[in-house]
Amino acid sequence: MIGSESEILCELGDILRHARLAAAMTQEQVADLAGISRPRYRDIEKGTAAARATTLMNVARALGLEMMLVPQVMVPAVQALLRPHSDDDLPAFVSQPDDDDHGPSLSRT
């Protein structure tokens, strides 16, 4: 079942906030890279405002993320691939820089 719009916006905002903090970026930096104002980004991150798909793609890319449309029936399988089964287990796929420094790639662990 799909959550309410406000729940979805808050969940998306949490994902963006965690990614921003992990990247050690400010809201201003993300907003500048995404081509939007800081107040607009703040509202998206807080889950108090919806955004167009193009804006979300620009924000995601500013944070080093990529948006994907995944069929709902595939979501559990994708989540299982990304979620460790125990504290010392690694996800099935992890983003790691290539040895030749061409950016992140997916490596099978």
XYZ file of C-alpha atoms in Angstrom, residues 80-86 88-97 105-109:
22
model
C 17.097 -7.125 0.044
C 20.116 -6.611 -2.213
C 21.003 -3.367 -0.481
C 20.304 -4.403 3.123
C 22.806 -6.423 5.155
C 21.364 -9.424 6.987
C 23.513 -8.924 10.099
C 28.896 -7.689 10.171
C 27.369 -8.491 6.773
C 27.837 -6.092 3.861
C 25.097 -5.230 1.371
C 25.092 -7.348 -1.777
C 26.157 -4.299 -3.777
C 28.244 -1.414 -2.494
C 29.348 1.741 -4.245
C 33.127 1.913 -4.404
C 35.460 4.134 -6.428
C 30.744 1.586 -9.627
C 28.768 -1.302 -8.260
C 30.854 -4.169 -6.959
C 29.554 -7.592 -5.998
C 30.745 -8.524 -2.493
